[in-house]
Short mmCIF file of C-alpha atoms in Angstrom, two decimals:
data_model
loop_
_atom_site.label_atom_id
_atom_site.label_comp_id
_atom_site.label_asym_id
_atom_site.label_seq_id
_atom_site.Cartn_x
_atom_site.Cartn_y
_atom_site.Cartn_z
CA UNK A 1 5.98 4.86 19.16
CA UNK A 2 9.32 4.12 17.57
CA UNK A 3 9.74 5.54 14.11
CA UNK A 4 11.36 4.86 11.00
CA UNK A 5 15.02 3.24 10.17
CA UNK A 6 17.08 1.43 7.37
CA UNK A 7 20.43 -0.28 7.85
CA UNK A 8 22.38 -2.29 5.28
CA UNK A 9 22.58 -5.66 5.46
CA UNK A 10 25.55 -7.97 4.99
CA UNK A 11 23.83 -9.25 2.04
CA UNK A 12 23.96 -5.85 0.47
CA UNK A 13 20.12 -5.28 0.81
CA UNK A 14 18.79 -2.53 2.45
CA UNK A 15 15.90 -2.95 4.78
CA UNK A 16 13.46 -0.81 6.07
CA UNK A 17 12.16 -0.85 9.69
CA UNK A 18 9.48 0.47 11.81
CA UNK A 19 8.51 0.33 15.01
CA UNK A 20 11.70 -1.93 15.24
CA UNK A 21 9.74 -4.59 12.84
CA UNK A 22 10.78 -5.60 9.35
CA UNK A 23 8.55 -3.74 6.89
CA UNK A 24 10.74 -4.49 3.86
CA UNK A 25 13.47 -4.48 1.99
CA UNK A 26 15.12 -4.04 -1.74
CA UNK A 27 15.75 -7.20 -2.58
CA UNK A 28 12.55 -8.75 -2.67
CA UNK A 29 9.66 -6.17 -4.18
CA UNK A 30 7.78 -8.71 -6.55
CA UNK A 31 4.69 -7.82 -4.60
CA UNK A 32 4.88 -4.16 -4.20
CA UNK A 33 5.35 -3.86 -7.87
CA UNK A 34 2.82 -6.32 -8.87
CA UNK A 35 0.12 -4.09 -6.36
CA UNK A 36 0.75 -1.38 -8.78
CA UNK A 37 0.79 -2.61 -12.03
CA UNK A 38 -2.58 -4.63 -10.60
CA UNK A 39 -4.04 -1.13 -10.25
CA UNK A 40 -3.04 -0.07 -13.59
CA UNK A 41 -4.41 -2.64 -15.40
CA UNK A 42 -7.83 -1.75 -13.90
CA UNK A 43 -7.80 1.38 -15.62
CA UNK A 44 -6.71 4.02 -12.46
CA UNK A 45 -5.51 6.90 -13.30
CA UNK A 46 -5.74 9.00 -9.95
CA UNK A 47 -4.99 6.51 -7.33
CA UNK A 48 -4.40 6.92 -3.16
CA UNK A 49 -1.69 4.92 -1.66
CA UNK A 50 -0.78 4.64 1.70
CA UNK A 51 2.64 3.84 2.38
CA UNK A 52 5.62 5.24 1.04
CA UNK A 53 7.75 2.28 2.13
CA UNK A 54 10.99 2.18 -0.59
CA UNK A 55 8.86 3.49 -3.10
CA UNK A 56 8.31 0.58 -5.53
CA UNK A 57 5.33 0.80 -5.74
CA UNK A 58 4.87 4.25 -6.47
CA UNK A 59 7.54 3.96 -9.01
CA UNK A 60 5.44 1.12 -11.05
CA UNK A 61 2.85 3.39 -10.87
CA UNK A 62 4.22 6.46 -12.29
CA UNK A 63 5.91 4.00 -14.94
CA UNK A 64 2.35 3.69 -16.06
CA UNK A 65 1.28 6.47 -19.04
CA UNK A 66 -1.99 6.36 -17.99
CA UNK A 67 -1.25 7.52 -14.09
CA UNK A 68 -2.11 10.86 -13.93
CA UNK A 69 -2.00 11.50 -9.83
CA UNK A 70 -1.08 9.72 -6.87
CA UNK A 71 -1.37 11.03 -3.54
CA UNK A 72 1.00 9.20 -0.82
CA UNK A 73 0.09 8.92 2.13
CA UNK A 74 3.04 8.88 4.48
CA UNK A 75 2.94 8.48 8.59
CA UNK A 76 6.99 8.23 8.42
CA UNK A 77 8.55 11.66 7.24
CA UNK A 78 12.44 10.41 7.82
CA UNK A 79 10.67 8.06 4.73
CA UNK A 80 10.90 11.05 2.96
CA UNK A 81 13.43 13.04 4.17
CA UNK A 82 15.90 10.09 3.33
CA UNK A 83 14.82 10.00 -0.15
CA UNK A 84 14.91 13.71 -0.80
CA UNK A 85 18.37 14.23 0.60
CA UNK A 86 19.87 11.03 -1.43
CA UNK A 87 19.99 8.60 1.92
CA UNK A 88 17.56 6.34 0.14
CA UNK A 89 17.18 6.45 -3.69
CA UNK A 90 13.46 7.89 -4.32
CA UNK A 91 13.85 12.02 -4.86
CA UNK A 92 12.84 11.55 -8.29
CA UNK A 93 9.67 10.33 -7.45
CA UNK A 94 9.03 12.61 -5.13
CA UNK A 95 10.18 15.19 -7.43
CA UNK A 96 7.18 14.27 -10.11
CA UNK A 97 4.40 16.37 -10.98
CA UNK A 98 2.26 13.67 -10.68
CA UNK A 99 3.16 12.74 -7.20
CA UNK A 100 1.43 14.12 -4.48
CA UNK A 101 2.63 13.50 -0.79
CA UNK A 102 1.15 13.85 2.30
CA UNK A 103 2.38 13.05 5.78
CA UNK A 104 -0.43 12.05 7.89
CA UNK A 105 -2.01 8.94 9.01
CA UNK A 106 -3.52 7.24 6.04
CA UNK A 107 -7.19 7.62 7.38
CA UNK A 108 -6.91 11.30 7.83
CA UNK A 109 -5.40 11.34 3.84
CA UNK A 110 -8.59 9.50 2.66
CA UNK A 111 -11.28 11.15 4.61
CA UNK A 112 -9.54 14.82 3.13
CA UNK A 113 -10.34 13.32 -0.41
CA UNK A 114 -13.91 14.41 -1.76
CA UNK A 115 -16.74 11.79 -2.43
CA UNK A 116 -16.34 10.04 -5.42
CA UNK A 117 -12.75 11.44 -6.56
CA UNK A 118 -10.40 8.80 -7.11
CA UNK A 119 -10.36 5.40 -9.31
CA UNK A 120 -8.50 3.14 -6.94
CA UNK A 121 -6.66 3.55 -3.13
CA UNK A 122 -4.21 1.28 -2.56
CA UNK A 123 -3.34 0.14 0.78
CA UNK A 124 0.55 -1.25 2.27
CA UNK A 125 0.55 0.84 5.20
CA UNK A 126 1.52 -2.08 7.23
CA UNK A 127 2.12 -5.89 7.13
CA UNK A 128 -1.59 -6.61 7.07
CA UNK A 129 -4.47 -6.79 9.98
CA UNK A 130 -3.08 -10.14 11.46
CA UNK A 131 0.52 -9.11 11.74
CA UNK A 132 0.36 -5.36 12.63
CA UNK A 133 3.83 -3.31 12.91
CA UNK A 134 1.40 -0.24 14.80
CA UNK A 135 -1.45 -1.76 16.97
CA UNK A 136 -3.05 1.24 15.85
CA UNK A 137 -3.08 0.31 12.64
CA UNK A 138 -5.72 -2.05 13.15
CA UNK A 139 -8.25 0.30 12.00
CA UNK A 140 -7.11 0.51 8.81
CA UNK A 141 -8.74 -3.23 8.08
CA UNK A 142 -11.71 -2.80 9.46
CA UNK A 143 -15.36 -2.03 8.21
CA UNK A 144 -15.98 1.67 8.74
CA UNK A 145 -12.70 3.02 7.21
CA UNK A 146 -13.14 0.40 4.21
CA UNK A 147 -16.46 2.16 4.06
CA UNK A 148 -14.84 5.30 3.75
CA UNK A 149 -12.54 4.66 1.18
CA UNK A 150 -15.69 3.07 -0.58
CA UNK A 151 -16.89 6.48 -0.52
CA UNK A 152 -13.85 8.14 -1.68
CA UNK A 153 -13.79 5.90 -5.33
CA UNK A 154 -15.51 6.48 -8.55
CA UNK A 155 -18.18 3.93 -9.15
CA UNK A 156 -16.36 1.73 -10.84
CA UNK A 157 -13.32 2.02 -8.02
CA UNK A 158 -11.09 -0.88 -7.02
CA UNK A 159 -9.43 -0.64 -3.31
CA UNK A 160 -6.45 -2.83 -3.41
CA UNK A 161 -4.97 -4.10 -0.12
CA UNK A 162 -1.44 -5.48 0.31
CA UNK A 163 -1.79 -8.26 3.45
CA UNK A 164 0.91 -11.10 4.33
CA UNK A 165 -2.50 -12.92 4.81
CA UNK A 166 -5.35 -14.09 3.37
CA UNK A 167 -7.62 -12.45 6.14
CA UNK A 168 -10.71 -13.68 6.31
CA UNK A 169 -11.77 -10.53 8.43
CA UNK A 170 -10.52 -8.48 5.59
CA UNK A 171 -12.48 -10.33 3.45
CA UNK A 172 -15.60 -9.81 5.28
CA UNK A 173 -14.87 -6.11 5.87
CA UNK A 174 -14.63 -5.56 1.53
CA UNK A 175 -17.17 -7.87 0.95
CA UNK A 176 -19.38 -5.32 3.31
CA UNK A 177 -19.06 -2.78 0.92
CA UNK A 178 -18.24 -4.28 -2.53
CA UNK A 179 -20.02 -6.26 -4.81
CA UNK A 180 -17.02 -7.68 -5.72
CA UNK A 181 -14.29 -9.20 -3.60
CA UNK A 182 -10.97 -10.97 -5.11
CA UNK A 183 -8.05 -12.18 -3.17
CA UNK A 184 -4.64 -13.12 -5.57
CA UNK A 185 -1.53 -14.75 -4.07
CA UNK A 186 2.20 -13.92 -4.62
CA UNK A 187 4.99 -16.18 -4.39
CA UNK A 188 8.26 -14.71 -2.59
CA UNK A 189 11.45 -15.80 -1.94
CA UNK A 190 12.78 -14.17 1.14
CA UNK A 191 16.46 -14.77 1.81
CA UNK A 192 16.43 -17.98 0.97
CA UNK A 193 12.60 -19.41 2.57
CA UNK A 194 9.60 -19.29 0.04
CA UNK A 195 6.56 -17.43 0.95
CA UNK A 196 3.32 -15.82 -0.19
CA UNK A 197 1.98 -12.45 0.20
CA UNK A 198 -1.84 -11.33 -0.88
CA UNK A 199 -3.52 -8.58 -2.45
CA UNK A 200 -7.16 -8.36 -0.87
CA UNK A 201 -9.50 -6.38 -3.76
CA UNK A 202 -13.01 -4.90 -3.59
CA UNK A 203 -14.33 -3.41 -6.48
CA UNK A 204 -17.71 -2.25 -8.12
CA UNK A 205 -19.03 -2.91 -11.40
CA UNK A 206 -19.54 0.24 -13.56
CA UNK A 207 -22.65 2.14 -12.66
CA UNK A 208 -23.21 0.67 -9.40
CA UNK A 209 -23.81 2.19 -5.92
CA UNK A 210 -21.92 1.44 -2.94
CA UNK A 211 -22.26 -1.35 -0.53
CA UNK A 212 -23.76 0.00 3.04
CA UNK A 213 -23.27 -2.36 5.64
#
């Protein structure tokens, strides 16, 4: 498994690779920052992300007054070693109090969290389950560990999933164990083509149980 690397475009950007697959870059981060403040205007306060990435969206997040922990989730740790040495701007989020990371796979991260613990877990760990950076990944979309992170939210929990689709699959998976299942487009412009990326959200209405497939 390849890891982690960033070069500098001629267009100035710099873009983030792994696996030797585009992941991102800092030029277009409409999406990653609308994920957060999608989270924050559902009321979390301790959230679960998984996937470092260039940090934007941890950075909308602890923008937020009303954040009050996030634990990263990180499978990468040159991710973080670039930001912490200066390589990649990011040490000062890494640096807050409120910011707690943890380099392991993303599954691991959530099943370490107790039952019932956290108001949302937000998921960009990869492009989505229908165009996968790690095979491995895969997992990560499917029923049992959307189950799980069921069982790691409050009752009235939202899990948020970055996709560059609108996965039906996905769809089914949340709607498995959510009441309620919402799926929002997000227009793009990458270097210079228009496109759309999706956030894929489950949630339960105050008070309720969870969802058992």
């Amino acid at each position: 498994m390849t890891g982690a690397t960033w070069r500098r475009r001629d267009d100035g950007a710099t873009e983030l690779r792994v696996n030797g697959v585009f992941v991102m870059d800092d030029r277009e981060t409409s999406s990653e920052r609308e994920l957060a403040r999608q989270v924050v205007d559902l009321g979390a306060a301790e959230i679960l992300v998984g996937g470092l990435g260039l940090g934007y969206t941890l950075r909308e997040l602890l923008a937020a007054d009303t954040v009050g922990r996030v634990v990263v989730a990180e499978l990468q740790p040159e991710i973080a070693g670039w930001m912490r040495d200066g390589t990649l701007p990011g040490a000062d989020l890494l640096a807050d109090a409120r910011t707690e990371l943890v380099l392991d796979d993303v599954r691991t991260v959530v099943a370490d969290q107790p039952p019932a613990s956290l108001d949302a877990i937000v998921l960009d760990v990869d492009n989505g389950p229908d165009f996968l950076v790690h095979e491995a990944n895969s997992g990560v979309y499917e029923s049992t560990f959307v189950r799980t992170c069921a069982e790691r939210l409050r009752p009235d929990g939202h899990l948020c999933v970055w996709s560059m689709d609108d996965s039906p699959a996905l769809l089914d998976a949340l709607a498995a164990a959510f009441e309620d299942v919402a799926t929002r487009s997000i227009p793009v412009r990458l270097q210079d083509r228009d496109e759309r990326y999706w956030i894929l959200t489950g949630s339960r209405p105050t008070g309720s149980a969870i969802v058992r497939a």
